Amino acid sequence: MDTIFALASAPGKAGVSVIRISGHGAFEVAQSLTEKELPRRGMSLRALRDSSGERLDEALVLTFNGPESFTGEDVVELQVHGSMAVVNSVISTLAKLENARLAEPGEFTRRALENGKMDLAQVEGLADLIDAETEAQRRQAQTILKGELGQLAERWRRDLIRAASLLEAVIDFADEDVPTDVTPEVNELLDAVISDLSSQISGVKIAERIRTGFEVAIVGRPNVGKSTLLNALAGRDAAITSEYAGTTRDVIEVRMDLAGLPVTLLDTAGIRETEDAVENMGIALARKRALAADLRVFLLEKTSDEPEFEPEPQDVIVLSKGDLRADDVPSISGKSGKGIDQLVDQITNSLLKRSAGAGIATRERHKEAMLVAHGALGDAKKILERGEDLYDIGAEEIRTAIRALESLVGRIDVENLLDEIFSSFCLGK
């Protein structure tokens, strides 16, 4: 493989920037800038010079001897002063070398996958960790990155291989007297895996929401205080407020962090009957986004008012304009802040309860692989009930489940996914 290099830290002005070099020629490439020989593993302080001998910078040079490195290859990291001029000069000098080239997006991580340092689920976990904005996202990404999904899939795979081998032993020795009925053990193994798969499949939706963010829609009639509430929750004027009905015609989104959970608040158009074609488009969009949201906050102006459509059990119904109310009926006010903290707590607690059901698997790709495995194992159990004559078909269904689980961690049938996955990485990963 080629020796590759790229800026591994964020571009722009910084105290320190890291330039990574990986490949069989990594030490040779780095030594062309440092002149002095580098240790096979360790750190050293070196002056970096271009081909004419001009000093570029002084760098802390870290060397990793493969396979004990991130990529599994020889790796050198140059920690230089983080000005754009220094980084550009070092990158430009490396680009002039014949034995090295600029890395493609995600190429360092792809080499780690190809060299067995990570499985595909861990690669996705690394991408999620880089993108994490909240504590819940960080914890979830770390769970995937440290290999828990891969370990779970490997345990399932091991149990299914055992089940298939028991059936195949009966098939291979069909003409001989096999003293033990393997069906109870096979069923026990299949039931355990099916149960685990069911649990993980049901938890994917919530886990994916933690990864991408929950949506909370504020719903109500025009001028009920939706935009004022959004601004109060956001702590800024994110939405235009006025006394004129129909001011909000598009869905306005504000990203928030509630107890470590990523949440997008949606301010939707006021729902009413109108002849304004543009406002009607906004109302239709408001209904669609509100129905698809994870939770809805229905704002009502009067106790006699009804929500615009049927609330779900987890939804919040609350009276608005609490600053204008003289009674003791619980209400909120985006203007005065009355009841805002209690509303935030109510939303947060609802989402935290839902998050408790999250599984380890976090993506639709994971769910699809597990659904294939779950279906194949269900078919296998039905086939096994029909007797030993169909054990060969049952064993093949189990092998189908095994292949699905292998695709989960990238062992087979994922080449078509790799380019898409790694295209989301920066050059230095």
CSV table of C-alpha atoms in Angstrom, one decimal:
chain,number,residue,atom,x,y,z
A,1,MET,CA,0.0,0.0,0.0
A,2,ASP,CA,1.0,3.6,-0.6
A,3,THR,CA,2.4,5.7,2.2
A,4,ILE,CA,-0.2,8.4,3.0
A,5,PHE,CA,-0.2,11.6,5.0
A,6,ALA,CA,-2.8,14.2,6.0
A,7,LEU,CA,-3.6,16.8,8.7
A,8,ALA,CA,-5.2,14.7,11.5
A,9,SER,CA,-6.3,17.6,13.7
A,10,ALA,CA,-8.9,20.2,12.9
A,11,PRO,CA,-7.9,22.8,10.2
A,12,GLY,CA,-7.3,26.3,11.2
A,13,LYS,CA,-5.4,28.2,13.8
A,14,ALA,CA,-4.5,26.2,16.9
A,15,GLY,CA,-1.8,25.7,19.5
A,16,VAL,CA,-0.8,22.4,18.1
A,17,SER,CA,-1.6,20.6,14.8
A,18,VAL,CA,-1.0,16.9,14.1
A,19,ILE,CA,0.1,15.6,10.7
A,20,ARG,CA,-0.2,11.8,10.4
A,21,ILE,CA,1.9,9.6,8.1
A,22,SER,CA,1.0,5.9,7.7
A,23,GLY,CA,2.4,3.1,5.5
A,24,HIS,CA,5.4,0.9,5.0
A,25,GLY,CA,7.5,4.0,4.2
A,26,ALA,CA,6.3,6.2,7.0
A,27,PHE,CA,9.7,6.4,8.8
A,28,GLU,CA,11.6,7.1,5.6
A,29,VAL,CA,9.1,9.9,4.7
A,30,ALA,CA,9.3,11.5,8.1
A,31,GLN,CA,13.1,11.2,8.2
A,32,SER,CA,13.4,13.1,5.0
A,33,LEU,CA,12.1,16.1,6.9
A,34,THR,CA,13.9,15.5,10.2
A,35,GLU,CA,17.3,14.4,8.8
A,36,LYS,CA,18.1,12.5,12.0
A,37,GLU,CA,17.0,8.8,12.4
A,38,LEU,CA,13.8,8.3,14.3
A,39,PRO,CA,13.2,5.7,17.0
A,40,ARG,CA,11.0,2.8,15.9
A,41,ARG,CA,8.7,3.6,18.8
A,42,GLY,CA,8.7,6.7,21.0
A,43,MET,CA,8.9,10.4,20.8
A,44,SER,CA,11.6,12.9,19.9
A,45,LEU,CA,12.0,16.6,19.3
A,46,ARG,CA,13.1,17.4,15.7
A,47,ALA,CA,13.6,20.3,13.4
A,48,LEU,CA,11.6,19.9,10.2
A,49,ARG,CA,13.3,21.0,7.0
A,50,ASP,CA,12.3,21.0,3.3
A,51,SER,CA,14.4,19.6,0.5
A,52,SER,CA,16.5,22.8,0.3
A,53,GLY,CA,17.3,22.7,4.0
A,54,GLU,CA,15.1,25.6,5.0
A,55,ARG,CA,13.7,25.2,8.5
A,56,LEU,CA,9.9,24.7,8.5
A,57,ASP,CA,9.2,24.2,12.2
A,58,GLU,CA,10.3,22.3,15.3
A,59,ALA,CA,8.0,19.4,16.0
A,60,LEU,CA,7.4,16.7,18.5
A,61,VAL,CA,7.6,13.5,16.5
A,62,LEU,CA,5.7,10.4,17.7
A,63,THR,CA,6.6,7.0,16.1
A,64,PHE,CA,4.5,3.8,16.2
A,65,ASN,CA,5.8,0.6,14.8
A,66,GLY,CA,3.1,-1.5,13.1
A,67,PRO,CA,1.0,-3.4,13.8
A,68,GLU,CA,0.9,-1.6,17.2
A,69,SER,CA,-0.7,1.6,15.8
A,70,PHE,CA,-4.1,3.0,14.9
A,71,THR,CA,-3.9,1.8,11.3
A,72,GLY,CA,-1.9,-1.3,12.0
A,73,GLU,CA,1.0,0.0,9.8
A,74,ASP,CA,4.1,2.0,10.7
A,75,VAL,CA,2.8,5.5,11.7
A,76,VAL,CA,4.6,8.8,12.4
A,77,GLU,CA,2.8,11.8,13.8
A,78,LEU,CA,4.3,15.3,13.5
A,79,GLN,CA,3.0,17.6,16.2
A,80,VAL,CA,3.8,21.1,14.8
A,81,HIS,CA,2.8,24.6,15.8
A,82,GLY,CA,-0.8,25.1,14.7
A,83,SER,CA,-0.6,28.0,12.3
A,84,MET,CA,-2.0,27.5,8.9
A,85,ALA,CA,1.3,28.7,7.4
A,86,VAL,CA,3.3,26.0,9.2
A,87,VAL,CA,0.8,23.2,8.4
A,88,ASN,CA,0.7,24.2,4.7
A,89,SER,CA,4.4,24.3,4.4
A,90,VAL,CA,4.9,20.8,5.9
A,91,ILE,CA,2.0,19.4,3.9
A,92,SER,CA,3.4,21.0,0.7
A,93,THR,CA,6.9,19.5,1.4
A,94,LEU,CA,5.4,16.0,1.9
A,95,ALA,CA,3.4,16.4,-1.3
A,96,LYS,CA,6.6,16.8,-3.3
A,97,LEU,CA,7.9,13.5,-2.2
A,98,GLU,CA,7.6,10.6,-4.7
A,99,ASN,CA,7.1,7.9,-2.1
A,100,ALA,CA,4.0,9.5,-0.3
A,101,ARG,CA,0.6,10.9,-1.3
A,102,LEU,CA,-2.2,12.8,0.4
A,103,ALA,CA,-4.7,10.5,2.1
A,104,GLU,CA,-8.2,10.2,0.9
A,105,PRO,CA,-11.2,10.9,3.2
A,106,GLY,CA,-11.3,8.2,5.9
A,107,GLU,CA,-8.3,6.3,4.5
A,108,PHE,CA,-6.5,6.0,7.8
A,109,THR,CA,-9.6,4.4,9.4
A,110,ARG,CA,-10.2,2.3,6.4
A,111,ARG,CA,-6.7,0.8,6.7
A,112,ALA,CA,-7.4,0.2,10.4
A,113,LEU,CA,-10.5,-1.8,9.3
A,114,GLU,CA,-8.6,-3.7,6.6
A,115,ASN,CA,-5.7,-4.5,9.0
A,116,GLY,CA,-8.1,-5.9,11.6
A,117,LYS,CA,-7.6,-3.1,14.1
A,118,MET,CA,-11.4,-2.3,14.0
A,119,ASP,CA,-14.6,-3.8,12.8
A,120,LEU,CA,-17.1,-1.9,10.7
A,121,ALA,CA,-19.4,-1.2,13.7
A,122,GLN,CA,-16.4,0.4,15.5
A,123,VAL,CA,-15.7,2.5,12.4
A,124,GLU,CA,-19.2,3.8,12.6
A,125,GLY,CA,-18.7,4.4,16.3
A,126,LEU,CA,-15.6,6.5,15.6
A,127,ALA,CA,-17.6,8.6,13.1
A,128,ASP,CA,-20.3,9.1,15.7
A,129,LEU,CA,-17.7,10.0,18.4
A,130,ILE,CA,-16.2,12.7,16.1
A,131,ASP,CA,-19.7,14.1,15.5
A,132,ALA,CA,-20.9,13.8,19.1
A,133,GLU,CA,-22.4,17.0,20.5
A,134,THR,CA,-23.9,15.8,23.8
A,135,GLU,CA,-22.9,13.6,26.7
A,136,ALA,CA,-25.4,10.9,25.7
A,137,GLN,CA,-24.0,10.8,22.1
A,138,ARG,CA,-20.4,10.6,23.5
A,139,ARG,CA,-21.3,7.6,25.7
A,140,GLN,CA,-23.2,5.8,23.0
A,141,ALA,CA,-20.3,6.3,20.5
A,142,GLN,CA,-17.8,5.1,23.0
A,143,THR,CA,-19.9,1.9,23.6
A,144,ILE,CA,-19.7,1.1,19.9
A,145,LEU,CA,-16.1,2.2,19.5
A,146,LYS,CA,-14.8,-0.1,22.2
A,147,GLY,CA,-16.4,-3.0,20.3
A,148,GLU,CA,-19.4,-4.0,22.4
A,149,LEU,CA,-21.7,-4.5,19.4
A,150,GLY,CA,-18.9,-6.6,17.7
A,151,GLN,CA,-18.5,-8.7,20.9
A,152,LEU,CA,-22.2,-9.3,21.1
A,153,ALA,CA,-22.4,-10.3,17.4
A,154,GLU,CA,-19.4,-12.6,17.9
A,155,ARG,CA,-21.2,-14.3,20.8
A,156,TRP,CA,-24.3,-14.8,18.7
A,157,ARG,CA,-22.2,-16.1,15.8
A,158,ARG,CA,-20.4,-18.6,18.1
A,159,ASP,CA,-23.7,-19.9,19.5
A,160,LEU,CA,-25.2,-20.3,16.0
A,161,ILE,CA,-22.1,-22.1,14.7
A,162,ARG,CA,-22.5,-24.5,17.6
A,163,ALA,CA,-26.2,-25.0,16.8
A,164,ALA,CA,-25.5,-25.6,13.1
A,165,SER,CA,-22.6,-28.0,13.8
A,166,LEU,CA,-24.9,-30.1,16.0
A,167,LEU,CA,-27.4,-30.4,13.2
A,168,GLU,CA,-24.8,-31.2,10.7
A,169,ALA,CA,-23.4,-33.9,13.0
A,170,VAL,CA,-26.8,-35.6,12.9
A,171,ILE,CA,-26.9,-35.2,9.1
A,172,ASP,CA,-23.3,-36.6,8.6
A,173,PHE,CA,-24.0,-39.6,10.8
A,174,ALA,CA,-27.6,-40.3,9.7
A,175,ASP,CA,-26.8,-44.0,9.0
A,176,GLU,CA,-25.3,-44.5,12.4
A,177,ASP,CA,-26.8,-44.6,15.9
A,178,VAL,CA,-26.4,-41.1,17.3
A,179,PRO,CA,-27.0,-41.5,21.1
A,180,THR,CA,-28.0,-37.9,21.9
A,181,ASP,CA,-31.0,-35.9,20.7
A,182,VAL,CA,-29.5,-32.5,19.7
A,183,THR,CA,-32.8,-30.7,19.3
A,184,PRO,CA,-33.1,-29.4,22.9
A,185,GLU,CA,-29.6,-27.8,22.9
A,186,VAL,CA,-30.1,-26.4,19.4
A,187,ASN,CA,-33.5,-24.8,20.4
A,188,GLU,CA,-31.9,-23.4,23.6
A,189,LEU,CA,-29.1,-21.8,21.6
A,190,LEU,CA,-31.6,-20.4,19.0
A,191,ASP,CA,-34.0,-19.1,21.6
A,192,ALA,CA,-31.2,-17.2,23.4
A,193,VAL,CA,-30.0,-15.5,20.2
A,194,ILE,CA,-33.6,-14.7,19.0
A,195,SER,CA,-34.3,-13.1,22.4
A,196,ASP,CA,-31.2,-11.0,22.3
A,197,LEU,CA,-31.9,-9.9,18.7
A,198,SER,CA,-35.5,-9.0,19.5
A,199,SER,CA,-34.2,-6.7,22.4
A,200,GLN,CA,-31.6,-5.1,20.2
A,201,ILE,CA,-34.0,-4.6,17.3
A,202,SER,CA,-36.6,-2.9,19.5
A,203,GLY,CA,-33.9,-0.5,20.9
A,204,VAL,CA,-32.5,0.6,17.5
A,205,LYS,CA,-35.0,3.4,17.0
A,206,ILE,CA,-34.2,5.0,20.3
A,207,ALA,CA,-30.5,4.5,19.9
A,208,GLU,CA,-30.6,6.1,16.5
A,209,ARG,CA,-32.5,9.0,18.0
A,210,ILE,CA,-29.7,9.5,20.6
A,211,ARG,CA,-27.3,9.5,17.7
A,212,THR,CA,-29.2,11.9,15.4
A,213,GLY,CA,-31.3,13.8,17.9
A,214,PHE,CA,-34.9,13.7,19.3
A,215,GLU,CA,-37.5,16.1,17.8
A,216,VAL,CA,-40.0,18.0,20.0
A,217,ALA,CA,-42.7,19.9,18.1
A,218,ILE,CA,-44.5,22.9,19.6
A,219,VAL,CA,-48.1,22.7,18.3
A,220,GLY,CA,-51.0,25.1,18.6
A,221,ARG,CA,-53.3,27.6,17.0
A,222,PRO,CA,-52.0,31.0,15.6
A,223,ASN,CA,-50.9,33.5,18.3
A,224,VAL,CA,-51.0,30.9,21.1
A,225,GLY,CA,-47.4,31.7,22.0
A,226,LYS,CA,-45.4,28.9,20.1
A,227,SER,CA,-42.7,31.2,18.8
A,228,THR,CA,-42.4,33.0,22.1
A,229,LEU,CA,-42.0,29.7,23.9
A,230,LEU,CA,-39.4,28.6,21.4
A,231,ASN,CA,-37.4,31.8,21.9
A,232,ALA,CA,-37.6,31.3,25.7
A,233,LEU,CA,-36.4,27.8,25.5
A,234,ALA,CA,-33.6,28.7,23.1
A,235,GLY,CA,-32.6,31.7,25.1
A,236,ARG,CA,-32.5,33.9,21.9
A,237,ASP,CA,-34.8,35.3,19.2
A,238,ALA,CA,-34.8,32.2,17.0
A,239,ALA,CA,-38.4,32.9,15.7
A,240,ILE,CA,-40.2,36.0,14.7
A,241,THR,CA,-43.1,36.9,17.0
A,242,SER,CA,-46.0,39.2,16.3
A,243,GLU,CA,-49.7,39.7,17.0
A,244,TYR,CA,-50.6,38.8,13.4
A,245,ALA,CA,-51.8,35.3,12.8
A,246,GLY,CA,-49.8,33.3,10.3
A,247,THR,CA,-46.4,34.9,11.0
A,248,THR,CA,-44.7,31.5,11.2
A,249,ARG,CA,-45.1,29.7,7.8
A,250,ASP,CA,-42.1,27.4,7.9
A,251,VAL,CA,-40.8,25.0,10.5
A,252,ILE,CA,-38.2,26.7,12.6
A,253,GLU,CA,-35.6,24.4,14.3
A,254,VAL,CA,-33.5,25.0,17.4
A,255,ARG,CA,-30.9,22.5,18.6
A,256,MET,CA,-30.6,22.0,22.3
A,257,ASP,CA,-28.9,19.7,24.9
A,258,LEU,CA,-31.3,18.4,27.5
A,259,ALA,CA,-29.6,16.3,30.2
A,260,GLY,CA,-27.0,15.2,27.7
A,261,LEU,CA,-29.7,14.3,25.0
A,262,PRO,CA,-29.6,16.0,21.6
A,263,VAL,CA,-33.0,17.6,21.1
A,264,THR,CA,-34.3,19.7,18.1
A,265,LEU,CA,-37.2,22.0,19.0
A,266,LEU,CA,-39.7,22.6,16.2
A,267,ASP,CA,-41.7,25.8,16.0
A,268,THR,CA,-44.6,25.0,13.6
A,269,ALA,CA,-47.1,27.1,11.8
A,270,GLY,CA,-50.3,27.9,13.7
A,271,ILE,CA,-52.9,25.3,12.7
A,272,ARG,CA,-56.2,27.0,11.4
A,273,GLU,CA,-58.5,27.2,8.4
A,274,THR,CA,-57.2,29.8,5.9
A,275,GLU,CA,-57.5,30.7,2.2
A,276,ASP,CA,-53.8,31.8,2.0
A,277,ALA,CA,-52.2,29.2,-0.2
A,278,VAL,CA,-48.7,29.8,1.2
A,279,GLU,CA,-49.9,29.6,4.8
A,280,ASN,CA,-51.8,26.3,4.0
A,281,MET,CA,-48.5,24.8,2.8
A,282,GLY,CA,-46.9,25.8,6.1
A,283,ILE,CA,-49.8,24.3,8.1
A,284,ALA,CA,-49.5,21.0,6.1
A,285,LEU,CA,-45.8,20.9,6.8
A,286,ALA,CA,-46.5,21.7,10.5
A,287,ARG,CA,-48.8,18.7,10.7
A,288,LYS,CA,-46.4,16.4,9.0
A,289,ARG,CA,-43.4,17.3,11.1
A,290,ALA,CA,-45.5,17.3,14.3
A,291,LEU,CA,-46.8,13.8,13.7
A,292,ALA,CA,-43.3,12.5,12.9
A,293,ALA,CA,-41.8,14.1,16.0
A,294,ASP,CA,-40.9,12.1,19.1
A,295,LEU,CA,-42.9,14.3,21.4
A,296,ARG,CA,-45.3,17.2,21.0
A,297,VAL,CA,-46.0,20.1,23.2
A,298,PHE,CA,-49.6,21.2,22.6
A,299,LEU,CA,-50.2,24.9,23.6
A,300,LEU,CA,-53.8,25.8,24.5
A,301,GLU,CA,-55.1,29.3,25.3
A,302,LYS,CA,-58.2,28.2,27.2
A,303,THR,CA,-59.0,25.2,29.3
A,304,SER,CA,-61.9,24.5,27.0
A,305,ASP,CA,-59.7,24.3,23.9
A,306,GLU,CA,-58.9,20.9,22.3
A,307,PRO,CA,-55.5,19.9,20.8
A,308,GLU,CA,-55.4,20.2,17.0
A,309,PHE,CA,-55.1,16.4,16.7
A,310,GLU,CA,-55.0,13.4,19.0
A,311,PRO,CA,-52.1,13.5,21.4
A,312,GLU,CA,-49.9,10.5,22.1
A,313,PRO,CA,-49.6,9.3,25.7
A,314,GLN,CA,-46.1,10.9,26.1
A,315,ASP,CA,-47.2,14.3,24.7
A,316,VAL,CA,-47.4,17.4,26.9
A,317,ILE,CA,-50.5,19.6,27.0
A,318,VAL,CA,-50.1,23.0,28.7
A,319,LEU,CA,-51.9,26.3,28.9
A,320,SER,CA,-50.0,29.3,27.4
A,321,LYS,CA,-49.8,33.0,28.2
A,322,GLY,CA,-49.5,32.3,31.9
A,323,ASP,CA,-48.4,35.9,32.5
A,324,LEU,CA,-51.9,37.1,31.5
A,325,ARG,CA,-53.8,34.6,33.6
A,326,ALA,CA,-55.3,35.6,36.9
A,327,ASP,CA,-56.4,32.1,38.0
A,328,ASP,CA,-54.3,29.4,39.6
A,329,VAL,CA,-54.6,26.9,36.7
A,330,PRO,CA,-51.0,25.6,35.9
A,331,SER,CA,-49.7,27.4,32.8
A,332,ILE,CA,-46.5,28.7,31.2
A,333,SER,CA,-45.3,32.0,29.7
A,334,GLY,CA,-42.6,32.4,27.2
A,335,LYS,CA,-42.5,36.1,28.1
A,336,SER,CA,-42.2,36.0,31.9
A,337,GLY,CA,-40.6,32.5,32.1
A,338,LYS,CA,-43.4,31.2,34.3
A,339,GLY,CA,-43.5,27.4,34.2
A,340,ILE,CA,-40.6,27.1,31.7
A,341,ASP,CA,-38.3,25.1,34.0
A,342,GLN,CA,-41.1,22.7,34.8
A,343,LEU,CA,-41.9,22.2,31.1
A,344,VAL,CA,-38.2,21.5,30.3
A,345,ASP,CA,-38.1,19.0,33.2
A,346,GLN,CA,-41.2,17.3,31.9
A,347,ILE,CA,-39.8,17.0,28.3
A,348,THR,CA,-36.4,15.9,29.6
A,349,ASN,CA,-37.8,13.2,31.9
A,350,SER,CA,-40.0,11.9,29.1
A,351,LEU,CA,-37.1,11.6,26.7
A,352,LEU,CA,-34.8,10.1,29.4
A,353,LYS,CA,-37.4,7.4,30.1
A,354,ARG,CA,-37.5,6.6,26.4
A,355,SER,CA,-33.7,6.6,26.1
A,356,ALA,CA,-33.5,3.8,28.8
A,357,GLY,CA,-34.8,1.4,26.1
A,358,ALA,CA,-31.9,2.1,23.7
A,359,GLY,CA,-29.9,-0.9,22.5
A,360,ILE,CA,-26.3,-1.1,21.5
A,361,ALA,CA,-27.0,-1.1,17.8
A,362,THR,CA,-27.5,2.5,16.5
A,363,ARG,CA,-28.1,2.4,12.8
A,364,GLU,CA,-30.7,1.2,10.3
A,365,ARG,CA,-28.0,-1.0,8.7
A,366,HIS,CA,-27.6,-2.8,12.0
A,367,LYS,CA,-31.3,-3.2,12.3
A,368,GLU,CA,-31.7,-4.7,8.8
A,369,ALA,CA,-28.9,-7.2,9.5
A,370,MET,CA,-30.4,-8.3,12.8
A,371,LEU,CA,-33.9,-8.6,11.2
A,372,VAL,CA,-32.5,-10.9,8.5
A,373,ALA,CA,-30.9,-13.0,11.2
A,374,HIS,CA,-34.0,-13.0,13.4
A,375,GLY,CA,-36.2,-14.1,10.5
A,376,ALA,CA,-33.8,-16.8,9.5
A,377,LEU,CA,-33.7,-18.2,13.0
A,378,GLY,CA,-37.5,-18.1,13.3
A,379,ASP,CA,-37.7,-20.1,10.1
A,380,ALA,CA,-35.1,-22.5,11.3
A,381,LYS,CA,-37.1,-23.3,14.5
A,382,LYS,CA,-40.2,-24.0,12.5
A,383,ILE,CA,-38.3,-26.3,10.2
A,384,LEU,CA,-36.7,-28.2,13.1
A,385,GLU,CA,-40.1,-28.9,14.5
A,386,ARG,CA,-40.8,-31.1,11.4
A,387,GLY,CA,-38.1,-33.6,12.2
A,388,GLU,CA,-34.6,-34.8,11.3
A,389,ASP,CA,-35.3,-35.1,7.6
A,390,LEU,CA,-35.3,-31.3,7.3
A,391,TYR,CA,-32.2,-30.7,9.5
A,392,ASP,CA,-30.1,-29.7,6.4
A,393,ILE,CA,-32.6,-27.0,5.5
A,394,GLY,CA,-32.7,-25.8,9.2
A,395,ALA,CA,-28.9,-25.7,9.2
A,396,GLU,CA,-28.9,-23.6,6.1
A,397,GLU,CA,-31.3,-21.1,7.7
A,398,ILE,CA,-28.9,-20.8,10.6
A,399,ARG,CA,-26.0,-20.2,8.3
A,400,THR,CA,-28.1,-17.4,6.7
A,401,ALA,CA,-28.4,-15.8,10.1
A,402,ILE,CA,-24.6,-16.2,10.7
A,403,ARG,CA,-23.9,-14.4,7.4
A,404,ALA,CA,-26.2,-11.6,8.4
A,405,LEU,CA,-24.4,-11.1,11.7
A,406,GLU,CA,-21.0,-11.2,9.9
A,407,SER,CA,-22.2,-8.3,7.7
A,408,LEU,CA,-23.1,-6.4,10.8
A,409,VAL,CA,-19.4,-6.1,11.8
A,410,GLY,CA,-18.1,-5.9,8.2
A,411,ARG,CA,-16.8,-9.4,7.7
A,412,ILE,CA,-18.7,-10.0,4.5
A,413,ASP,CA,-21.0,-8.3,1.9
A,414,VAL,CA,-20.2,-4.7,2.9
A,415,GLU,CA,-17.9,-3.5,0.1
A,416,ASN,CA,-20.8,-1.5,-1.4
A,417,LEU,CA,-21.1,0.4,2.0
A,418,LEU,CA,-17.5,1.3,2.5
A,419,ASP,CA,-17.1,4.2,0.1
A,420,GLU,CA,-20.3,5.8,1.5
A,421,ILE,CA,-19.2,5.3,5.1
A,422,PHE,CA,-15.6,6.6,4.7
A,423,SER,CA,-16.6,9.6,2.6
A,424,SER,CA,-18.1,11.2,5.7
A,425,PHE,CA,-14.6,11.2,7.4
A,426,CYS,CA,-12.1,14.0,7.1
A,427,LEU,CA,-8.8,13.5,5.4
A,428,GLY,CA,-6.9,13.0,8.7
A,429,LYS,CA,-9.1,10.0,9.8
